[in-house]
XYZ file of C-alpha atoms in Angstrom:
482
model
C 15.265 -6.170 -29.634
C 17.300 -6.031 -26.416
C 17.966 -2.353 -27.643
C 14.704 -1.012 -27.757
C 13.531 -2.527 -24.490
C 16.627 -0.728 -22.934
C 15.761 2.233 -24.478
C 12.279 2.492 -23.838
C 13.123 1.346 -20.290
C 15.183 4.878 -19.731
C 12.615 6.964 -21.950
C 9.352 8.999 -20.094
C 6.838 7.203 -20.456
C 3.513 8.546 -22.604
C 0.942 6.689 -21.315
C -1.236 8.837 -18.536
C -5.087 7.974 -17.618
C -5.372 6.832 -21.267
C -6.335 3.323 -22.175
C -3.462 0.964 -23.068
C -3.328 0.502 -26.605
C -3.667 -3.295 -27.982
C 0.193 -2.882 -29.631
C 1.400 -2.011 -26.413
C -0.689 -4.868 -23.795
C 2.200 -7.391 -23.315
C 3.955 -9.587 -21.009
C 2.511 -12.484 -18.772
C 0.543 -12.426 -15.199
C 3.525 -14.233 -13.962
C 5.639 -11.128 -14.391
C 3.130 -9.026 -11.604
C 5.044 -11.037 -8.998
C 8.279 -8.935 -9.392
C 6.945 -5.396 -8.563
C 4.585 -7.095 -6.066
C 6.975 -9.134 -4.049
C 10.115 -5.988 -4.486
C 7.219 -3.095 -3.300
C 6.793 -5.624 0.176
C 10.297 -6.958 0.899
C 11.501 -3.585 2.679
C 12.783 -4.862 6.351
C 10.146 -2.499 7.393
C 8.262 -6.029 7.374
C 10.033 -6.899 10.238
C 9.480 -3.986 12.334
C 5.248 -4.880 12.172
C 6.106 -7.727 14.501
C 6.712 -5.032 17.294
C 3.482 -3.272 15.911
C 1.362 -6.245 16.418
C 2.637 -7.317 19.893
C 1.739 -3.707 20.538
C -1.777 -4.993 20.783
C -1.344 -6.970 23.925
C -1.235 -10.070 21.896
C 1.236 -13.769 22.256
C 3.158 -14.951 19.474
C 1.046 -17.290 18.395
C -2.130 -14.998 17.975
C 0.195 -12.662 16.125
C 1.048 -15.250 13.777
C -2.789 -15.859 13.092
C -3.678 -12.300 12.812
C -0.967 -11.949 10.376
C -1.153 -14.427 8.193
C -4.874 -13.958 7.655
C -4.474 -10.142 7.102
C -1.342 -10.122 5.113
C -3.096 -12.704 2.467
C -6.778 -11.603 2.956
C -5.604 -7.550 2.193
C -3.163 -9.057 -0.971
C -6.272 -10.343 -2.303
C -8.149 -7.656 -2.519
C -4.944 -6.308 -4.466
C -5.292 -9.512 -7.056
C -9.379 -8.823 -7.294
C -8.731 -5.260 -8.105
C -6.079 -6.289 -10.556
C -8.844 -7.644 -12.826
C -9.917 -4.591 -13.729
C -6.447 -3.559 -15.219
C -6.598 -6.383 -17.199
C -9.982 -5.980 -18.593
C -9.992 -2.169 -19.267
C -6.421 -1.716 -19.501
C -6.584 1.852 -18.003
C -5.669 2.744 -14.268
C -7.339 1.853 -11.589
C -8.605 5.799 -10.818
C -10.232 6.031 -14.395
C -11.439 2.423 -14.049
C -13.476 3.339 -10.738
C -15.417 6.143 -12.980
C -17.429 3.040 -13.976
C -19.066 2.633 -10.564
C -18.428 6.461 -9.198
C -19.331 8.614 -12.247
C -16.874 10.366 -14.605
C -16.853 13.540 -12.022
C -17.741 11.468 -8.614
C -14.582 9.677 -8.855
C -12.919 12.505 -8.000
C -13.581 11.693 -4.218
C -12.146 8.180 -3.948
C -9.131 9.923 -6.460
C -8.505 12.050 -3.739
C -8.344 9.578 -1.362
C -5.901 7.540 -3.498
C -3.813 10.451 -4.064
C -3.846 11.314 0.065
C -3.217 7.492 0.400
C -0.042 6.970 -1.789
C 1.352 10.419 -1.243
C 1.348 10.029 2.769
C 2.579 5.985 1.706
C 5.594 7.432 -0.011
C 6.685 10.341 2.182
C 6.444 7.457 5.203
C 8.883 4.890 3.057
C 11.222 8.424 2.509
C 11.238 8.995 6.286
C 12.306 5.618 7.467
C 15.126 5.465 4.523
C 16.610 8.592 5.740
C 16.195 7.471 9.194
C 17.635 3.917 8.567
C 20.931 5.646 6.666
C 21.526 8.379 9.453
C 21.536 5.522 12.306
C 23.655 3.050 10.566
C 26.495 5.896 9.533
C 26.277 7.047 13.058
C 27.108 3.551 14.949
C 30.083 3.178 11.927
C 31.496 6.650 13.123
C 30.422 8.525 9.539
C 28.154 11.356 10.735
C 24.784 10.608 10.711
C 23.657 14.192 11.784
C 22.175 16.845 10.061
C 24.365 16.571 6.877
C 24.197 12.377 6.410
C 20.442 13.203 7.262
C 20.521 15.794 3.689
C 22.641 13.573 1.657
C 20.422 10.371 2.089
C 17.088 11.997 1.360
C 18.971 13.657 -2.061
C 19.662 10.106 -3.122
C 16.235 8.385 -1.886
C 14.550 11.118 -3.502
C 16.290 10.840 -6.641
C 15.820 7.663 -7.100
C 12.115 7.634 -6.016
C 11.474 10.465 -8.102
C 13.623 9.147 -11.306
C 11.618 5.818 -11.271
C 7.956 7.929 -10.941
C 8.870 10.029 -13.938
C 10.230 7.832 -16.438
C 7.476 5.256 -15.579
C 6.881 1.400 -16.042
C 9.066 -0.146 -17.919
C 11.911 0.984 -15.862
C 9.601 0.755 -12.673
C 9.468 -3.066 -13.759
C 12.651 -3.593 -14.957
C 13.843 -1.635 -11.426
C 11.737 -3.812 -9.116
C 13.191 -6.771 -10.646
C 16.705 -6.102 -9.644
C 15.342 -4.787 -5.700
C 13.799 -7.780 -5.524
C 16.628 -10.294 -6.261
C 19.509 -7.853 -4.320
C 16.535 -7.182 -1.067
C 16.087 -10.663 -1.071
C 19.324 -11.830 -1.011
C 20.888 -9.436 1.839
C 17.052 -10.237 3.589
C 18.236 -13.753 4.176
C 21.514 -12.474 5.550
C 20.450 -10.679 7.919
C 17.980 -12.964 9.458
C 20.973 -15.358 9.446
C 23.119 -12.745 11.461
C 20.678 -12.033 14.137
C 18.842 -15.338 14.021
C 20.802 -16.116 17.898
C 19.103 -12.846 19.317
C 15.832 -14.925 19.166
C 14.647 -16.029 22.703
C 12.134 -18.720 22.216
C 11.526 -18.578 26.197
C 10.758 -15.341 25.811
C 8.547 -15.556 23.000
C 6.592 -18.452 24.002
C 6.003 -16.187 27.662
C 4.219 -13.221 26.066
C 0.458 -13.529 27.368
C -2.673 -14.179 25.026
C -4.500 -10.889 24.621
C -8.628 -10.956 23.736
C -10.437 -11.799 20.724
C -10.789 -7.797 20.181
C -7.089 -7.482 20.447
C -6.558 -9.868 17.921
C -8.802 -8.447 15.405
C -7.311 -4.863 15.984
C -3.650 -6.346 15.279
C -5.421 -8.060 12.291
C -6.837 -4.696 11.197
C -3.794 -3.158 11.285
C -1.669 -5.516 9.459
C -4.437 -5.796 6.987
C -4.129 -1.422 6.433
C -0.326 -1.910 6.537
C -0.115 -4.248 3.758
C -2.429 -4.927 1.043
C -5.475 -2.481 2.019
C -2.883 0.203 1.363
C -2.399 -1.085 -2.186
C -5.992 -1.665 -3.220
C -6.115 1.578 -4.927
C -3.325 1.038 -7.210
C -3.702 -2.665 -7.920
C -4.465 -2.141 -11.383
C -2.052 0.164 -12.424
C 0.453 -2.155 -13.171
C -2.049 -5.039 -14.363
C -2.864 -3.007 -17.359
C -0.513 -3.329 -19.827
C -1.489 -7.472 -19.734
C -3.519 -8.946 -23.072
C -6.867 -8.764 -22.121
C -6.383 -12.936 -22.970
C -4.442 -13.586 -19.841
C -6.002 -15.748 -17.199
C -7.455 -14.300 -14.662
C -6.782 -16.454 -12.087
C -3.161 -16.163 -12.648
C -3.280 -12.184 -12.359
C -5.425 -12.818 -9.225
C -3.174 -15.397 -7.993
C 0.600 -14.118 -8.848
C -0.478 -10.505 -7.377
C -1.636 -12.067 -4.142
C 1.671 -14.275 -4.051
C 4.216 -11.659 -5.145
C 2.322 -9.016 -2.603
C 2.155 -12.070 0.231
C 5.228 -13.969 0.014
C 7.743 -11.684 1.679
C 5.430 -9.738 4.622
C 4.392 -13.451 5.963
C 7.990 -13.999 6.547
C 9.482 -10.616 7.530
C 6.554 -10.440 10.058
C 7.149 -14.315 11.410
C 10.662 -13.591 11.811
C 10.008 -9.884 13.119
C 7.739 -11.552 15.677
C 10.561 -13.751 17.041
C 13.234 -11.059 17.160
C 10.021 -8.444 18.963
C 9.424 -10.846 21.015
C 12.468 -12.041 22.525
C 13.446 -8.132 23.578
C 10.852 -5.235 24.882
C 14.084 -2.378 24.530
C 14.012 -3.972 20.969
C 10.372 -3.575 20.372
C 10.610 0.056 22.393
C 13.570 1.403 20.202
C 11.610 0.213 16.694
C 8.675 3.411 17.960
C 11.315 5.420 17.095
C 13.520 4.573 14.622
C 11.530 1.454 13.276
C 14.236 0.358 10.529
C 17.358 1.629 12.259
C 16.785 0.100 15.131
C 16.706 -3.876 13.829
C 20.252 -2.655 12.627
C 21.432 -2.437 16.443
C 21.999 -6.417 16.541
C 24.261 -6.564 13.738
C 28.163 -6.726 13.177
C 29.846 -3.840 11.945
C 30.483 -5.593 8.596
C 26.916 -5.748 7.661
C 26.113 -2.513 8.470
C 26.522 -1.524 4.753
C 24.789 -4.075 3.273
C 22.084 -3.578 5.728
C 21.485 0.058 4.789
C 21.985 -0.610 1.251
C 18.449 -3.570 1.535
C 16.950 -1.406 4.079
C 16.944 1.413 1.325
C 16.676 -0.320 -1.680
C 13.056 -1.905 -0.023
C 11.956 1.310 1.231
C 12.525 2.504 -2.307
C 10.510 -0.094 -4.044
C 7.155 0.492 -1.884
C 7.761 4.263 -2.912
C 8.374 3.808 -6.776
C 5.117 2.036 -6.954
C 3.757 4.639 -5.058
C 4.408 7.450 -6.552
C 3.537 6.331 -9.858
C 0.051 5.598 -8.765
C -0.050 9.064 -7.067
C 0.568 10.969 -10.256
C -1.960 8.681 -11.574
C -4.424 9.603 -9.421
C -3.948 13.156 -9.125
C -4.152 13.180 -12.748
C -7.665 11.330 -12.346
C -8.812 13.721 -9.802
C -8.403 16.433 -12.907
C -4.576 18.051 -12.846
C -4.423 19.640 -16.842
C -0.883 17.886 -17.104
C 1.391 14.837 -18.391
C 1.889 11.815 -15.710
C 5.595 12.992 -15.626
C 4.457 16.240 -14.440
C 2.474 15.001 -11.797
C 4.772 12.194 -10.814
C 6.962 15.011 -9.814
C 4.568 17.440 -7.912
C 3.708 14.327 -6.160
C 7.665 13.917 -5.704
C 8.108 17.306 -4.069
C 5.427 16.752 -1.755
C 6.584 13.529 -0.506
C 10.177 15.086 -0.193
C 8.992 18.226 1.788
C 6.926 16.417 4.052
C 10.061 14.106 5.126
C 12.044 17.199 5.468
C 9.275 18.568 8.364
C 9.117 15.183 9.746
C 13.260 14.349 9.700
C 14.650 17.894 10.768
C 11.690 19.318 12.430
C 9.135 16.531 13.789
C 8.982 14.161 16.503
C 8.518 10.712 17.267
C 6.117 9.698 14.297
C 4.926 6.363 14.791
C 1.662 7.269 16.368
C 0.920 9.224 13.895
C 2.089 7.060 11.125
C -0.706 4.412 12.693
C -3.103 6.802 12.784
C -2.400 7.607 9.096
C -2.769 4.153 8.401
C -5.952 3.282 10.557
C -7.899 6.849 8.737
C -7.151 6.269 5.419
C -7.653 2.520 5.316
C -11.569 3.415 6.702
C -12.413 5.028 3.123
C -10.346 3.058 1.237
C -11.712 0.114 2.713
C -15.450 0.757 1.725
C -13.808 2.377 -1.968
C -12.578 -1.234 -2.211
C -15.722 -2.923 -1.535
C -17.869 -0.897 -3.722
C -15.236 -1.560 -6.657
C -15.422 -5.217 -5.851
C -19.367 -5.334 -5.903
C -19.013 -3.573 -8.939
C -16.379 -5.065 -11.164
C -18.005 -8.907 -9.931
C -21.446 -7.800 -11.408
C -20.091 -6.532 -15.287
C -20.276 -9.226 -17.656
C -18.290 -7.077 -20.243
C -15.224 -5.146 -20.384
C -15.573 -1.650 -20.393
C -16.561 0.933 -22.635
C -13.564 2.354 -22.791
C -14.699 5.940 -24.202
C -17.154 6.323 -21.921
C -14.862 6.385 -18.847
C -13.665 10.232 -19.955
C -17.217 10.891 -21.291
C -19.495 12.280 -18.356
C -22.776 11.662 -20.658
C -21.557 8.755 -21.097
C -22.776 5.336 -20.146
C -20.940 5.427 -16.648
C -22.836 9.039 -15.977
C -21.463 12.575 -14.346
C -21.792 11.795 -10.817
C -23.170 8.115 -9.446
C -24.973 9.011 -6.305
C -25.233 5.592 -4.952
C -21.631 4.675 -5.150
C -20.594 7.988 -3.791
C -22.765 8.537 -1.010
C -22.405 4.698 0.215
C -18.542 5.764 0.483
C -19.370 8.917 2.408
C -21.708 6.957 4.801
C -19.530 4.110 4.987
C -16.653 6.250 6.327
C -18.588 7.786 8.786
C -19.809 4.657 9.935
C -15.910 3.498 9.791
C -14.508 6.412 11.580
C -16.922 6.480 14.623
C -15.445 2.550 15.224
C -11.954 2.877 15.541
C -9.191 4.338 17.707
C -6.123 6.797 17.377
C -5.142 7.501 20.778
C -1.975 7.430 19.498
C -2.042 10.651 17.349
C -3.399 13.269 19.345
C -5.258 15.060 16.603
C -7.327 11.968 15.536
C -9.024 11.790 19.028
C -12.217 12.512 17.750
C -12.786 8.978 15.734
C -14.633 5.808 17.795
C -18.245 8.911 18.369
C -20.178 5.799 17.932
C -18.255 2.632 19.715
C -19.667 3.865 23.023
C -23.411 4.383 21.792
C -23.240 0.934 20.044
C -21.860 -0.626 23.827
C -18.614 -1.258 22.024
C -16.401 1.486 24.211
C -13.011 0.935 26.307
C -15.764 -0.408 29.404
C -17.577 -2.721 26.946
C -14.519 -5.453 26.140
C -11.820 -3.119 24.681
C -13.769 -3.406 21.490
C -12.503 0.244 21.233
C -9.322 -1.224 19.861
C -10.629 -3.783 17.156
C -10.508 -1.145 14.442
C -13.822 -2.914 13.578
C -14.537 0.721 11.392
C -12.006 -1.029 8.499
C -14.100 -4.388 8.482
C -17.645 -2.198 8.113
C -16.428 -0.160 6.169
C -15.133 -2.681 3.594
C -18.505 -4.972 4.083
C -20.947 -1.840 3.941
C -19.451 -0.758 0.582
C -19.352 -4.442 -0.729
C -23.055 -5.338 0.174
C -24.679 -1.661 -0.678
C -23.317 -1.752 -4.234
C -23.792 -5.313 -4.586
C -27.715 -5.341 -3.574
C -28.305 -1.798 -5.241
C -26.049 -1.139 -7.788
C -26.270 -4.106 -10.075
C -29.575 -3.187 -11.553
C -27.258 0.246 -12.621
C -24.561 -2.314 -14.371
C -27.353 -3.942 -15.940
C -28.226 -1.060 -17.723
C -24.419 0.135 -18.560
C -24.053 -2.768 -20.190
C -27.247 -2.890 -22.242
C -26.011 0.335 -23.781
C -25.153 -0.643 -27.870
């Protein structure tokens, strides 16, 4: 038996957009905490305490914002699971049942945008990371440690994406244990850099501030996961509990950000030239306070982290830009998606600039639609009494229809809505979001509401309530199909 797991472990998988057959649904909810809790124990955790004191915000306030969008955002995740488990297909053919067969091609291409732009980010900062370390231990760390490390990231990423889930799960497994481990090591080694004085000092920011750290961390954790959230909750007997999926997604998704960001918040706090140097090199520079010794073992986590986020990612990608209508195998489009994510870290690494703006701003755009996607999935999958017809979500006159107006257009509105109340002053060319904060008395003058991010919140609520007031009748009707 051990055999053919291994085997099947290093074999392609078949399995695209198709429903899950009933031979092959297996394994327990309690087994969605490994690829949860290995896709979020990356370092990169730590470096979000310097993005939420950004905000203007104490310690303490940080800690709240945190811990209420870190688990908030990971339940969405476990909500959206459900559906996996129920229609065993992926969450981008499961969403035909509220968008339409052909109208889920928008929030497809969202996903795809989403988890693409995810996994080029994860690619950057592992390059980064491995350059800076080799350069303080005196082995390069120029151009040609810059090549090497994004050839072996990119393998690896790449590898993982093609071949599929059971070696994604049986991969995540191993991050997770060897992450974790070197994780508590290094908070152990740097643990006397902590300044409590200094950390207890930093001055209480607004109520608006507070929400827009909240946002953030909410669209830098689990928001950015929503669309995928099923993907790996599909293969699980339509007989498991659902609390269980619900509650072992949110807890393997939760776990490690709540402490990486409690601990980055101590170490952000207790240094501005810390919190300074993580704008530009956000991993490599939380190597800076470590002995030579570690330096190995700290690129080796730092990598091995960054490459669990992106082997979820990636899968889902090709997933989704299968769903939005590519004529090819998941395989196939795990790779397309690969050389995308590998060319856009070779503009950012060799020919870019300082990215982190823009990597918020990336965040902040694409959580808007997602955000209202996710609510309209929500109000959806909460009003369906029965599973899905599974032939209907590849039939367009089928039950689930071409194109479902409602759905789509709520989206649309909802992330114009979104997009007129946030800010990106920090990416130049997203300037033209927050049109509406000043008409609605909400601008920079008005209480620095402008930097709430209160677009995500609406966004989310609008597509919830919309779908959930008008498109239950539709389910109704689905469901009374024989």
């Amino acid at each position: 038996m051990s055999e053919q797991v291994e085997s099947r472990s290093f074999g392609v998988e078949s399995n695209g957009l198709n429903v899950i057959a009933d031979a092959d649904r297996k394994g327990r909810p309690g087994q969605l905490f490994w690829p949860w809790f290995g896709a979020n124990v990356s370092v990169l955790g730590l470096s979000y305490g310097a993005f939420a004191l950004g905000f203007g915000i104490s310690f303490w306030q940080a800690v709240v914002a945190g811990a209420v969008g870190i688990v908030f955002s990971f339940l969405l995740c476990g909500l959206i699971s459900l559906a996996g488990k129920r229609g065993s297909a992926p969450t981008m053919v499961l969403s035909r049942a509220a968008f339409g067969v052909r109208g889920n091609k928008l929030p497809s291409l969202v996903s795809w945008l989403l988890t693409v732009g995810w996994e080029t980010v994860l690619t950057i900062l592992a390059t980064l990371a491995t350059a800076t370390v080799f350069e303080r231990l005196g082995w390069g760390g120029g151009t040609v440690t810059k090549v090497v490390a994004l050839l072996v990231v990119g393998v690896l990423i790449v590898v993982c994406g093609v071949l599929g889930f059971d070696l994604i799960m049986r991969a995540q497994t191993i991050i997770t244990v060897v992450t974790g481990v070197l994780t508590v090591v290094y908070i152990a080694l740097v643990a006397d850099k902590i300044h409590w004085s200094a950390v207890s000092a930093l001055p209480s920011g607004s109520t608006q501030q507070v929400i827009g750290a909240l946002v953030f961390l909410m669209t830098g954790f689990g928001l950015g996961w929503v669309n995928a959230a099923a993907d790996y909750s599909r293969y699980l007997p339509r007989s498991s509990s659902s609390k269980s999926v619900v509650g072992w997604t949110t807890f393997g998704g939760s776990v490690a950000p709540l402490v990486l960001l409690f601990f980055g918040l101590l170490l952000a706090g207790s240094s501005e030239d810390l919190s300074k140097a993580i704008s530009a090199d956000p991993i490599g520079a939380l190597a800076a306070a470590l002995p030579t010794w570690f330096l190995v073992p700290f690129v080796i986590v730092a990598v091995l982290g960054l490459v669990g986020g992106a082997v979820l990612d990636i899968y889902s990608s090709g997933l989704a830009l299968l769903s939005i209508g590519l004529p090819a195998p998941r395989w196939a489009a795990a790779l397309i998606d690969g050389v995308v994510m590998i060319a856009g870290t070779i503009y950012v690494v060799f020919f870019g600039d300082e990215f982190l703006g823009e990597f918020q701003g990336f965040l902040i755009t694409l959580g808007v639609p997602i955000a209202a996607w996710c609510g309209i999935m929500l109000a959806d999958l909460s009003t369906r009494r029965r599973d899905y017809a599974e032939r209907d979500l590849y039939d367009p006159i089928g039950r689930y229809g071409d194109i479902r107006w409602l759905p789509v257009l709520t989206m649309l509105v909802a992330t114009g809505i979104g997009w007129g109340l946030v800010t990106n002053t920090l990416a130049s060319w997203l300037t033209w979001q927050g049109y509406l904060l000043s008409p609605f008395g909400l601008g920079a003058k008005d209480g620095d509401w402008a930097y709430a991010n209160l677009g995500v919140l609406v966004a989310l609520a609008l597509g919830f309530l919309v779908q959930l007031l008008a498109g239950a009748r539709s389910v109704r009707r689905q469901e009374a199909v024989a």
